[in-house]
Coordinates of N, CA and C in Angstrom, one line a residue:
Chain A
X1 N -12.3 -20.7 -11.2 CA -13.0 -20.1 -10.1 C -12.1 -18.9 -9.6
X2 N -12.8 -17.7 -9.6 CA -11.7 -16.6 -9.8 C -11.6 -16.2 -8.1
X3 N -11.2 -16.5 -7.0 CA -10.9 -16.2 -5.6 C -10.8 -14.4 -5.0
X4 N -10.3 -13.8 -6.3 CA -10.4 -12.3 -5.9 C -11.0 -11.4 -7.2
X5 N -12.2 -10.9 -6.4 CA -12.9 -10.3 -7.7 C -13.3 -8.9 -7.4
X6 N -12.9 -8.0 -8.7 CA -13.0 -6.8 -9.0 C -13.9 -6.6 -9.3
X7 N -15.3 -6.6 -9.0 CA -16.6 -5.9 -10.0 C -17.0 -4.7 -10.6
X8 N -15.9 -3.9 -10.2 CA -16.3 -2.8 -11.2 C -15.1 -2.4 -12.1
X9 N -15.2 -3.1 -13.6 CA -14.0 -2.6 -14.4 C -13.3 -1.2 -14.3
X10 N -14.5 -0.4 -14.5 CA -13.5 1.2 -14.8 C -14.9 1.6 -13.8
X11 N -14.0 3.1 -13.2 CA -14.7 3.8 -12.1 C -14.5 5.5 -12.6
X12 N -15.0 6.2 -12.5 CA -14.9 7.7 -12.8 C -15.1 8.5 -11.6
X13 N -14.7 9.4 -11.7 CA -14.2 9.9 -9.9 C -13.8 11.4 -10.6
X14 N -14.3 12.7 -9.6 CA -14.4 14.0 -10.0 C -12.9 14.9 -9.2
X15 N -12.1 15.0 -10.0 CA -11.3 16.0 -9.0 C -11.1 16.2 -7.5
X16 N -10.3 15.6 -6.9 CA -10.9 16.4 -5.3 C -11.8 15.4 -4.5
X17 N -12.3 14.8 -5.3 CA -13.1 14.0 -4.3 C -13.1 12.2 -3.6
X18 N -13.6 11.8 -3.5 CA -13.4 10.6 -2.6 C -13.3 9.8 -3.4
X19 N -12.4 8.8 -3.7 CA -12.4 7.3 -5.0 C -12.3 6.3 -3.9
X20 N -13.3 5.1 -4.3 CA -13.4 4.3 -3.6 C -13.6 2.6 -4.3
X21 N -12.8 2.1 -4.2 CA -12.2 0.9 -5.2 C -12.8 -0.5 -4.3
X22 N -13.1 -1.4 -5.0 CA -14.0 -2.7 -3.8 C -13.6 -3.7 -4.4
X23 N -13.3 -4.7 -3.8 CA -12.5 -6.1 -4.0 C -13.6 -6.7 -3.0
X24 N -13.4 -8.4 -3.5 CA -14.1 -9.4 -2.6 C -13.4 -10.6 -3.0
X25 N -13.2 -11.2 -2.0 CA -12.5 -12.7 -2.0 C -13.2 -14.3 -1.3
X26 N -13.4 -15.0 -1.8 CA -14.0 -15.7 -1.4 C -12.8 -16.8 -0.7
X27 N -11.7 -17.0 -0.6 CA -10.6 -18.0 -0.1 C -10.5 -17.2 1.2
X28 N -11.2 -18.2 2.6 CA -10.7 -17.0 3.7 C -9.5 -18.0 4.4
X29 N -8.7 -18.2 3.4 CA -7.4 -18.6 4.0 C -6.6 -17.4 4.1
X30 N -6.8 -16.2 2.6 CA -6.1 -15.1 2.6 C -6.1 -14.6 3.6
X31 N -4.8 -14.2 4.1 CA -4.5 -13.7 4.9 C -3.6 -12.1 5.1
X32 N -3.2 -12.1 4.2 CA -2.9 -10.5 3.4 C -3.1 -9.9 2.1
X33 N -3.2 -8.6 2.5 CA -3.9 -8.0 1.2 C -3.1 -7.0 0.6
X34 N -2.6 -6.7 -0.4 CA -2.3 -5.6 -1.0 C -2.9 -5.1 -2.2
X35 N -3.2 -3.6 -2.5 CA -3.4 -2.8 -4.0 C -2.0 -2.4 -4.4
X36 N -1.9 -2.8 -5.9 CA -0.8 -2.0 -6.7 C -1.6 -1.1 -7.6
X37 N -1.1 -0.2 -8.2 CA -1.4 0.4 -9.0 C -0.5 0.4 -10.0
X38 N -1.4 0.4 -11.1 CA -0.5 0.6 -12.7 C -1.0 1.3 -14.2
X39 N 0.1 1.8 -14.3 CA 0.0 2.7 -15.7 C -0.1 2.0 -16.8
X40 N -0.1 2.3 -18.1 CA 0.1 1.3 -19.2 C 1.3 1.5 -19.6
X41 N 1.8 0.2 -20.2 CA 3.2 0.0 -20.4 C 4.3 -0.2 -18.9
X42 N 3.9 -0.1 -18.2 CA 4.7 0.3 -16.8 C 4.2 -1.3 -15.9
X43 N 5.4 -1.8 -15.0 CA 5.0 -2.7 -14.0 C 3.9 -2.4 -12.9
X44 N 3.2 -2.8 -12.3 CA 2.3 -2.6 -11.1 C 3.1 -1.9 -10.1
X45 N 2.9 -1.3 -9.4 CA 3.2 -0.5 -8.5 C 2.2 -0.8 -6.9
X46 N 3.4 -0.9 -6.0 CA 3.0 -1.3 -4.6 C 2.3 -0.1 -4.1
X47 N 1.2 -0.2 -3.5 CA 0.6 0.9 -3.5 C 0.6 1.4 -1.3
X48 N -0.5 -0.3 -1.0 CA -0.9 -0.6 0.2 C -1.0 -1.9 0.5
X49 N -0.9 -2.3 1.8 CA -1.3 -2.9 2.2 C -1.8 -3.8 3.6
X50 N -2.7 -4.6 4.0 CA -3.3 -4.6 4.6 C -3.2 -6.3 5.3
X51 N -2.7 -7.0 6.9 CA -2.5 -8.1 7.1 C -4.4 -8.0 7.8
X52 N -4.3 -9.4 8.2 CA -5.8 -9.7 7.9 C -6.2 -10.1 10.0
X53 N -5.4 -9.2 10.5 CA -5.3 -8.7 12.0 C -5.9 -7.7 12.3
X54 N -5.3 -6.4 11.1 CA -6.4 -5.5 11.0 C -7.5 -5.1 10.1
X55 N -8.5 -3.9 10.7 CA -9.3 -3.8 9.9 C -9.0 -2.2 8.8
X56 N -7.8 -1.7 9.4 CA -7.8 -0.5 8.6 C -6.3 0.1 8.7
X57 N -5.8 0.5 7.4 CA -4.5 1.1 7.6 C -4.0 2.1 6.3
X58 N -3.5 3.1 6.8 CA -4.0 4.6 6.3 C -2.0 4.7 5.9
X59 N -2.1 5.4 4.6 CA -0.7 6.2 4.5 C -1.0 6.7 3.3
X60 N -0.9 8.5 3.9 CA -1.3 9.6 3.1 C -2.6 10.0 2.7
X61 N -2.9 9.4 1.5 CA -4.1 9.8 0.7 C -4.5 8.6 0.4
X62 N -4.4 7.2 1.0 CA -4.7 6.3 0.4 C -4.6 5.1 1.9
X63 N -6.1 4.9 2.1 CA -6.6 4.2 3.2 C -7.4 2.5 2.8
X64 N -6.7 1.8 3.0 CA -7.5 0.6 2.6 C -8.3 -0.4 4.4
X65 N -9.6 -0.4 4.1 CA -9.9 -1.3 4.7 C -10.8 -2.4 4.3
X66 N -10.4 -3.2 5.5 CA -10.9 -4.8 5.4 C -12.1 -5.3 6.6
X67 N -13.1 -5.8 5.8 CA -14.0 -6.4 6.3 C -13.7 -8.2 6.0
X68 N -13.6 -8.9 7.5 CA -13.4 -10.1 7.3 C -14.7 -10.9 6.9
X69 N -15.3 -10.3 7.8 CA -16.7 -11.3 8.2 C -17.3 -11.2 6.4
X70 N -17.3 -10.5 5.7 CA -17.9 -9.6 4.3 C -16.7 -10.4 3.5
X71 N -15.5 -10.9 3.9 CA -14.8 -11.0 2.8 C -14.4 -10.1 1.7
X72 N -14.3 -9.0 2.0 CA -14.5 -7.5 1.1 C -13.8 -6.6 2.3
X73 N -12.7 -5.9 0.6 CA -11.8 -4.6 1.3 C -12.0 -3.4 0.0
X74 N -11.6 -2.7 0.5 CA -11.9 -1.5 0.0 C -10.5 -0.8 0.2
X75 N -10.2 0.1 -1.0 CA -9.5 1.2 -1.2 C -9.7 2.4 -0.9
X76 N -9.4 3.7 -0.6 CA -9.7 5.1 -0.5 C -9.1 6.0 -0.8
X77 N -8.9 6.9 -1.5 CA -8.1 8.1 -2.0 C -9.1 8.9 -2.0
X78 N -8.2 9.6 -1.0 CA -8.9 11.1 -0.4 C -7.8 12.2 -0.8
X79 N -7.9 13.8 -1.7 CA -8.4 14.0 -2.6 C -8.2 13.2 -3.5
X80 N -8.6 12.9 -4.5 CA -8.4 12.4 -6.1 C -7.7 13.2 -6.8
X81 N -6.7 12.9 -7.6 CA -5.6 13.8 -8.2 C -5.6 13.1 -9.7
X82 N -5.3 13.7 -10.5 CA -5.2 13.6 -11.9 C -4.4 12.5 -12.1
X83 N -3.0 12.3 -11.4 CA -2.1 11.7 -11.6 C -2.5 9.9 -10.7
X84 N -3.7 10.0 -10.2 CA -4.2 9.0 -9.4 C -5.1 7.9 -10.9
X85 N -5.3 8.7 -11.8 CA -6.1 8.1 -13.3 C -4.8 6.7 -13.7
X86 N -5.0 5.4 -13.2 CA -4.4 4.0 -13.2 C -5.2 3.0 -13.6
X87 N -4.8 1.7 -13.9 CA -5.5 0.3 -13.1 C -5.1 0.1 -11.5
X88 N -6.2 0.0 -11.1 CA -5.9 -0.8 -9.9 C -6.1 -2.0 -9.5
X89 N -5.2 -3.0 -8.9 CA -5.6 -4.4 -8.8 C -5.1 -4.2 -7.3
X90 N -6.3 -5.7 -6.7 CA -6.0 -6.3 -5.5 C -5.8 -7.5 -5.7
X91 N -4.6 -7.5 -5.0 CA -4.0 -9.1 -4.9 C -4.0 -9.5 -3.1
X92 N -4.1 -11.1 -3.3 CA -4.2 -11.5 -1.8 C -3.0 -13.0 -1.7
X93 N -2.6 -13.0 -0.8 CA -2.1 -14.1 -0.5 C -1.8 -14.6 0.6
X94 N -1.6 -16.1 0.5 CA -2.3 -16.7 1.6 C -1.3 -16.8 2.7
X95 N -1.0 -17.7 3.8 CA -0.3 -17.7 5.2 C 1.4 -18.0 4.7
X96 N 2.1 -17.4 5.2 CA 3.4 -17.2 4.6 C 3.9 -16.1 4.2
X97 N 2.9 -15.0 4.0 CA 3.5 -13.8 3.5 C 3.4 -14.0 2.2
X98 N 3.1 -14.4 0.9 CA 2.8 -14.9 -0.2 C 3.8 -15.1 -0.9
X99 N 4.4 -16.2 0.2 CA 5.8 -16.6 -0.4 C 5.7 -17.5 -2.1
X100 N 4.2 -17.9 -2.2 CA 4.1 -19.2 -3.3 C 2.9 -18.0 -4.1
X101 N 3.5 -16.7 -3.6 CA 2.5 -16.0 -5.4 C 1.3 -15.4 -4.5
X102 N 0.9 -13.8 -5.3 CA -0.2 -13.5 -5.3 C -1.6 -13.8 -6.2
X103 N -2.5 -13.5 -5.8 CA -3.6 -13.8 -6.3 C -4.3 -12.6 -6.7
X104 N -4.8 -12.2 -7.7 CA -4.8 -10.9 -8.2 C -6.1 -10.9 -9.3
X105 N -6.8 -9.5 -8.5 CA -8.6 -9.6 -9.3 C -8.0 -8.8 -10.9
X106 N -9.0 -8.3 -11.4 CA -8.9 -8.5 -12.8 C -8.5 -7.5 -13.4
X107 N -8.8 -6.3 -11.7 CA -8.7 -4.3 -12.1 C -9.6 -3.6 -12.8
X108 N -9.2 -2.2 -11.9 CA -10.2 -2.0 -12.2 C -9.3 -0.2 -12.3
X109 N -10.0 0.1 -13.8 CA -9.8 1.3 -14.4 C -9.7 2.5 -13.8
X110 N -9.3 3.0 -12.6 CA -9.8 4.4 -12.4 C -9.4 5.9 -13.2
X111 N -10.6 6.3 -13.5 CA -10.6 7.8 -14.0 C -11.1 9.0 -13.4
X112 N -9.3 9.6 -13.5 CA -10.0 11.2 -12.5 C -10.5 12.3 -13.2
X113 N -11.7 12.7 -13.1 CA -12.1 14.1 -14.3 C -11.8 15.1 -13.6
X114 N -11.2 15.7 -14.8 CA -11.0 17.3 -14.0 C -11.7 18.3 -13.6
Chain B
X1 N 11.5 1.2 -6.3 CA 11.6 -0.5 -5.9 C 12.4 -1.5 -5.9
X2 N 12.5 -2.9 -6.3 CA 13.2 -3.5 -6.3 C 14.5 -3.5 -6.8
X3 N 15.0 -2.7 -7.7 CA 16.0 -2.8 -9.1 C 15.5 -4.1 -10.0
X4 N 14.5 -4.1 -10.5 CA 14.5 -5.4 -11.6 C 14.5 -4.5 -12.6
X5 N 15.2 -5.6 -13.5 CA 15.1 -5.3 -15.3 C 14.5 -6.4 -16.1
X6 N 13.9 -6.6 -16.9 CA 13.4 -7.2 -17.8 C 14.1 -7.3 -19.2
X7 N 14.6 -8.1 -19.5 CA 14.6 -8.2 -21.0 C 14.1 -8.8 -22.2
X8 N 14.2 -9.0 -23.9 CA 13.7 -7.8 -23.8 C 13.0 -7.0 -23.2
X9 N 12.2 -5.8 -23.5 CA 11.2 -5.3 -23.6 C 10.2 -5.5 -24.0
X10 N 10.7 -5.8 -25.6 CA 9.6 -6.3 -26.3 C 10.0 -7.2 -27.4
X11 N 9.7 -8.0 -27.0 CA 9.5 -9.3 -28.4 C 8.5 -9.7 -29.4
X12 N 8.8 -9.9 -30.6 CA 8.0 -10.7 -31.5 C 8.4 -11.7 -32.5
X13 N 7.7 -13.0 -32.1 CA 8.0 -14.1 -32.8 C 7.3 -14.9 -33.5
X14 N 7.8 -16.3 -34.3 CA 6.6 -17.1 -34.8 C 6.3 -18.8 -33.9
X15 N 5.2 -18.7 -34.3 CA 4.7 -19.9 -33.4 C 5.8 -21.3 -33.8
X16 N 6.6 -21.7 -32.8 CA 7.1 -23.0 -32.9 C 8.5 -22.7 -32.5
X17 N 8.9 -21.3 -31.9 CA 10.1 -20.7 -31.8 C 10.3 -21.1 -30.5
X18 N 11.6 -21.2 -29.7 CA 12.0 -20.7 -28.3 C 12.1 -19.7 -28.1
X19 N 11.5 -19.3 -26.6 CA 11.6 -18.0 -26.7 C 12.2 -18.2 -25.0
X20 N 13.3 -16.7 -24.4 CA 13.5 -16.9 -23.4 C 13.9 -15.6 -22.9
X21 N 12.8 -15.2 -21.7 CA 12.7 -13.8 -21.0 C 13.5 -13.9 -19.5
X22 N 14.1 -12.7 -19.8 CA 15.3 -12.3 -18.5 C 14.7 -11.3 -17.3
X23 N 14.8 -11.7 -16.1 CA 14.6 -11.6 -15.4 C 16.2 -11.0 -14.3
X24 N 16.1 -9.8 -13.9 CA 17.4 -9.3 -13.4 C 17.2 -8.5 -11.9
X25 N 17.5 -9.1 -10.9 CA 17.8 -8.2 -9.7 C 18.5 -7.8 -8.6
X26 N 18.9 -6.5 -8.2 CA 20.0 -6.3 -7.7 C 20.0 -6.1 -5.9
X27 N 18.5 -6.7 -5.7 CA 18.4 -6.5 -4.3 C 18.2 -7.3 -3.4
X28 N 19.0 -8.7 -4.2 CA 19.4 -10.0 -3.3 C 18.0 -10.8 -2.5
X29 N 16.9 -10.5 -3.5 CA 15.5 -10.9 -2.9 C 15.7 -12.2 -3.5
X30 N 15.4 -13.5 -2.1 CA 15.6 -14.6 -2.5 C 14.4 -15.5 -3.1
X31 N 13.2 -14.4 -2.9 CA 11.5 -15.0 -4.1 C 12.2 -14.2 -5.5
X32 N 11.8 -14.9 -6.4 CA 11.6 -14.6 -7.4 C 10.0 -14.9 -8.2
X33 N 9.3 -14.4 -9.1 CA 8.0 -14.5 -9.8 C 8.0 -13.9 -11.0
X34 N 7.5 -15.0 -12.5 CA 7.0 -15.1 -13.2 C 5.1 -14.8 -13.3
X35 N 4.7 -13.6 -13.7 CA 3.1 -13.7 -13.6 C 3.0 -13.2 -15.2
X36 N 2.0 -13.5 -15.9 CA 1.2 -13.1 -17.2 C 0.4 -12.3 -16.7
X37 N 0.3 -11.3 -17.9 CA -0.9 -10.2 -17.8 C -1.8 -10.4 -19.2
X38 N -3.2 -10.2 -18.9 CA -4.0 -10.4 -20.2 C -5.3 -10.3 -19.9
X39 N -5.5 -9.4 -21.4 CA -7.4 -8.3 -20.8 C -8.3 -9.4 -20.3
X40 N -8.8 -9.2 -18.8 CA -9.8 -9.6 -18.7 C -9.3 -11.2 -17.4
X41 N -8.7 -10.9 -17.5 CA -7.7 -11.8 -16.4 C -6.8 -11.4 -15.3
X42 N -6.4 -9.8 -15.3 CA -5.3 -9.7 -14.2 C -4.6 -10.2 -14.3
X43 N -3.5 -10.4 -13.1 CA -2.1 -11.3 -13.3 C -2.1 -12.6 -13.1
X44 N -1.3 -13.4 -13.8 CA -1.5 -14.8 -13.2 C -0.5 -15.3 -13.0
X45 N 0.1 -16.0 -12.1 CA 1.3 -16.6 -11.2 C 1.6 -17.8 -12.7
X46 N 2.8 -17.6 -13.2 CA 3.1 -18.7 -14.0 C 4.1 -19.7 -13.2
X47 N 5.1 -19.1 -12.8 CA 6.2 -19.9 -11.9 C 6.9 -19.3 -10.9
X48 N 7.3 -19.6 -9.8 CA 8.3 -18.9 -8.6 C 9.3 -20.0 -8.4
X49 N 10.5 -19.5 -7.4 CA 11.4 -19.4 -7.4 C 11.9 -19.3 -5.7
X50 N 12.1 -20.2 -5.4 CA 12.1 -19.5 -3.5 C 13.8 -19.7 -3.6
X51 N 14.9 -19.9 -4.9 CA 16.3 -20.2 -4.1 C 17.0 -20.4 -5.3
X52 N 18.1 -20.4 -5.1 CA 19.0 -20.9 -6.5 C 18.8 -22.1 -6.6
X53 N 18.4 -22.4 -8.1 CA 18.0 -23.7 -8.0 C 16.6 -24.8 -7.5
X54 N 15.7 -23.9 -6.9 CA 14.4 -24.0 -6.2 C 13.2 -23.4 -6.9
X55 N 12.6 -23.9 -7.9 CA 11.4 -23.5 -8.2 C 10.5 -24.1 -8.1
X56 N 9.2 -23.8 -7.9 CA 7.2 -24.6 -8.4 C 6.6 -23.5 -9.3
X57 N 5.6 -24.7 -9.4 CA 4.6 -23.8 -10.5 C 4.0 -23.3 -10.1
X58 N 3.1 -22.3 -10.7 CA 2.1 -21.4 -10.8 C 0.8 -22.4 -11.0
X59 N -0.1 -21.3 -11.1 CA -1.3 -21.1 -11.9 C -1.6 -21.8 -13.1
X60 N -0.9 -20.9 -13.8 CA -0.7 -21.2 -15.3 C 0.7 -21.4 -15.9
X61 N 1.1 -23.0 -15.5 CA 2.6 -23.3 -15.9 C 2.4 -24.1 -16.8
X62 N 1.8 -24.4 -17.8 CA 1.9 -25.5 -18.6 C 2.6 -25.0 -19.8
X63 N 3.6 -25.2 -20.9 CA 4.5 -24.4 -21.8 C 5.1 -23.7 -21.1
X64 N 5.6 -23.4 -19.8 CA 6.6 -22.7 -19.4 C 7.4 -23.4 -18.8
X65 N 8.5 -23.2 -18.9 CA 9.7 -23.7 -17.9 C 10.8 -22.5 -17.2
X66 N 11.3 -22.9 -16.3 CA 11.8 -21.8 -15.9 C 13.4 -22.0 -15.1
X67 N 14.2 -21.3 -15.1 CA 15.7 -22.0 -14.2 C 16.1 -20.8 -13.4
X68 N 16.6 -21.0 -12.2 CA 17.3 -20.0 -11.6 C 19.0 -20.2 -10.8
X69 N 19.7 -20.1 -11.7 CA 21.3 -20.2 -11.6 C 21.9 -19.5 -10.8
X70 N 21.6 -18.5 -10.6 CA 22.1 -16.9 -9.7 C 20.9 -16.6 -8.6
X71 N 21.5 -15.8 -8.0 CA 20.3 -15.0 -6.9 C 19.6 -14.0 -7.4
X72 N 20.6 -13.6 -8.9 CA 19.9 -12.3 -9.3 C 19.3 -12.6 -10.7
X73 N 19.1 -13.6 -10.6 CA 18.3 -13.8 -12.2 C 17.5 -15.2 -12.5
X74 N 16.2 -14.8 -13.3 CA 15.3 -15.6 -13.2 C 15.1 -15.7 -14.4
X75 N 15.0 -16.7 -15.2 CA 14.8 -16.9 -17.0 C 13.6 -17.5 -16.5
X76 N 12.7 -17.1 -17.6 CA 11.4 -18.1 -18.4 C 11.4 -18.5 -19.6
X77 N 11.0 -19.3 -20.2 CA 11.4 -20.1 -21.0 C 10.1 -20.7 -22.0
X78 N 9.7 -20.4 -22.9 CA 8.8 -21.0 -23.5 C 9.5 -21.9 -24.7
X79 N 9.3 -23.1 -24.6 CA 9.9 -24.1 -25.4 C 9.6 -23.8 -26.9
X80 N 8.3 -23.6 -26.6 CA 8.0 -23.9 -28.1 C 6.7 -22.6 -28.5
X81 N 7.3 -21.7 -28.5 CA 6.0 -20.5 -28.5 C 4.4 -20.9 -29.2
X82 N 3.6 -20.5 -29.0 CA 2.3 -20.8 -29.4 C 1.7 -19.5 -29.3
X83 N 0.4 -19.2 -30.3 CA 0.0 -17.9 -30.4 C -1.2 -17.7 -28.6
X84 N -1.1 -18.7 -28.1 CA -1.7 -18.0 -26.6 C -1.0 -17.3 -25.4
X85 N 0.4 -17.9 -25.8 CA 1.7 -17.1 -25.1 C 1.7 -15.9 -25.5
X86 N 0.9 -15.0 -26.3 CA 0.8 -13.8 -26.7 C 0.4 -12.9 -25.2
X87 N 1.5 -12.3 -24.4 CA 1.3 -11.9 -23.8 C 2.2 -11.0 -23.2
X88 N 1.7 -9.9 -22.1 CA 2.7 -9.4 -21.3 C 3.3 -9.6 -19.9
X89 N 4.3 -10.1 -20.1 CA 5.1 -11.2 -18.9 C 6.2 -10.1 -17.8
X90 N 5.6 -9.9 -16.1 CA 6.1 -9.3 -15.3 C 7.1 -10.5 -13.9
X91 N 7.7 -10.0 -13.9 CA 9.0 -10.4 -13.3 C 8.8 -9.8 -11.9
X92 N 8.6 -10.4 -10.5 CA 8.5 -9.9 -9.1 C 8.9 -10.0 -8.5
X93 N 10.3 -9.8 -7.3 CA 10.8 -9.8 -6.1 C 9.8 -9.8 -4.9
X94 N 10.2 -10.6 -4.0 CA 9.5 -10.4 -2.7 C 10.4 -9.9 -1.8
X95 N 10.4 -8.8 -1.1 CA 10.7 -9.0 0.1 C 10.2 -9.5 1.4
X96 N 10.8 -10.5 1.9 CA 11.0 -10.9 3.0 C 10.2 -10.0 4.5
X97 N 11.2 -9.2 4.5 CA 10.6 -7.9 5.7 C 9.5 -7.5 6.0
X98 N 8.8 -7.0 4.7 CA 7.2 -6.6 4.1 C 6.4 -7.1 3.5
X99 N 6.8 -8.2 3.3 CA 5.7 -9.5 2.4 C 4.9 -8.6 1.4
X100 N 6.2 -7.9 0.6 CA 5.2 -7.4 -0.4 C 6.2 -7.7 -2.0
X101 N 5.3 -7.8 -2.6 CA 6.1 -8.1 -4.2 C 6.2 -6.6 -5.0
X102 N 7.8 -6.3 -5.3 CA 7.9 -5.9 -6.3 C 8.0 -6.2 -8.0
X103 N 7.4 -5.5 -8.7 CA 7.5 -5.8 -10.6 C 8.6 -5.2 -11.1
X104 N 9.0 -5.9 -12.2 CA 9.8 -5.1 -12.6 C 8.5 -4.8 -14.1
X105 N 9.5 -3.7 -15.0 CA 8.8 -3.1 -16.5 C 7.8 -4.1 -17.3
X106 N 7.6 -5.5 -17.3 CA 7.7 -6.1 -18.2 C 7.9 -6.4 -19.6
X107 N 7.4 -7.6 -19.9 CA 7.8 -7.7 -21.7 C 6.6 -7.9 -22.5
X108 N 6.5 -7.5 -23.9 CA 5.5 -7.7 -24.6 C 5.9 -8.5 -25.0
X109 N 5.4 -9.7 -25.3 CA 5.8 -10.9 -25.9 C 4.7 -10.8 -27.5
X110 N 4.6 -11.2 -28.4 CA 3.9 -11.1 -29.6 C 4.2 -12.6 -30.4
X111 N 3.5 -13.5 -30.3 CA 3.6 -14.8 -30.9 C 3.1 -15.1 -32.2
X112 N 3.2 -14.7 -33.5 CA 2.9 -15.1 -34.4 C 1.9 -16.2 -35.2

């Protein structure tokens, strides 16, 4: 039973413009959220993230928010940059600060066209 | 991020072997995490680590074992390799402060 899910494998996104990445979790024990991002061959990378008090929290080019009631958060990178072309995964974990492990959807491909 | 090193990098072996992946960090984070990576599954928590000498399992712990001797090092351990252990195995720090986990590079593991 997969608790955090990525529905859209790979995403295509034009230069410059808005990328917007969607996660859904059905355990509403989770109580924080983070995205890492990752290259191939390379570890995940901490990207954002988000305690489940708020609904939105912004740094730089990359804004994630969370809808509780929906069970669903979302990513945002505003412009889209070449060097933004990764996996992206959301991982959640539950009360403790995820001291006993994250939970982590399946990712999802993004590609930036030039 | 965290200073973790992974060793190897990359491994390949035959099924029935021991195999045992190093885990290394220099920034005195007292979580440690074993997670597997594999298409079509994301990461999966195999074992943690809250202390020297203090582990539980994961997700997916069954053929793994794991020991933590030092503060800065975390071994995993597959007793007895099998061709589903074919995988890419990441090593995580938590900090504390930010409840957020760092990875280190991981390993290709290749099981035979």
């Amino acid at each position: 039973d997969q608790q955090v899910k990525q529905n859209s494998p790979s995403l295509s996104v034009q230069e410059g413009r808005i990328s917007i990445l969607n996660c859904d979790y059905t355990n509403s024990m989770f109580d924080y959220f983070l995205w890492y991002k990752k290259y191939p061959a390379e570890g995940p990378t901490f990207l954002i993230s988000i305690s489940s008090i708020k609904d939105k929290n912004e740094d730089g080019r990359f804004t994630v928010f969370l809808n509780k009631s929906a069970k669903h958060l979302s990513l945002h990178i505003v412009p889209s940059q070449p060097g933004d072309s990764a996996v992206y995964f959301c991982a959640a974990s539950l009360s403790g600060g995820g001291a006993d492990g994250l939970t982590f959807g399946k990712g999802t491909h993004l590609i930036i066209q030039p | 991020d965290a200073g973790i090193t992974q060793s190897p990098r990359h491994k390949v072996t035959e099924t029935g072997t021991p195999v045992t992946l190093r885990c290394h960090q220099t920034e005195n984070h007292r979580y440690m995490y074993w997670y597997r990576q594999d298409p079509g599954h994301g990461l999966r928590l195999i074992h943690y680590s809250y202390g020297v000498k203090d582990t539980d399992k994961g997700e997916v712990s069954d053929g793994y074992s794991v020991s933590r001797s030092k503060t800065e090092d975390f071994l995993l351990t597959l007793e007895s390799a099998t061709s589903s252990q074919t995988s890419v195995y990441f090593c995580a720090t938590r900090d504390r402060v930010t409840d957020t986990q760092y990875f280190g590079p991981g390993t290709r593991l290749t099981v035979l």
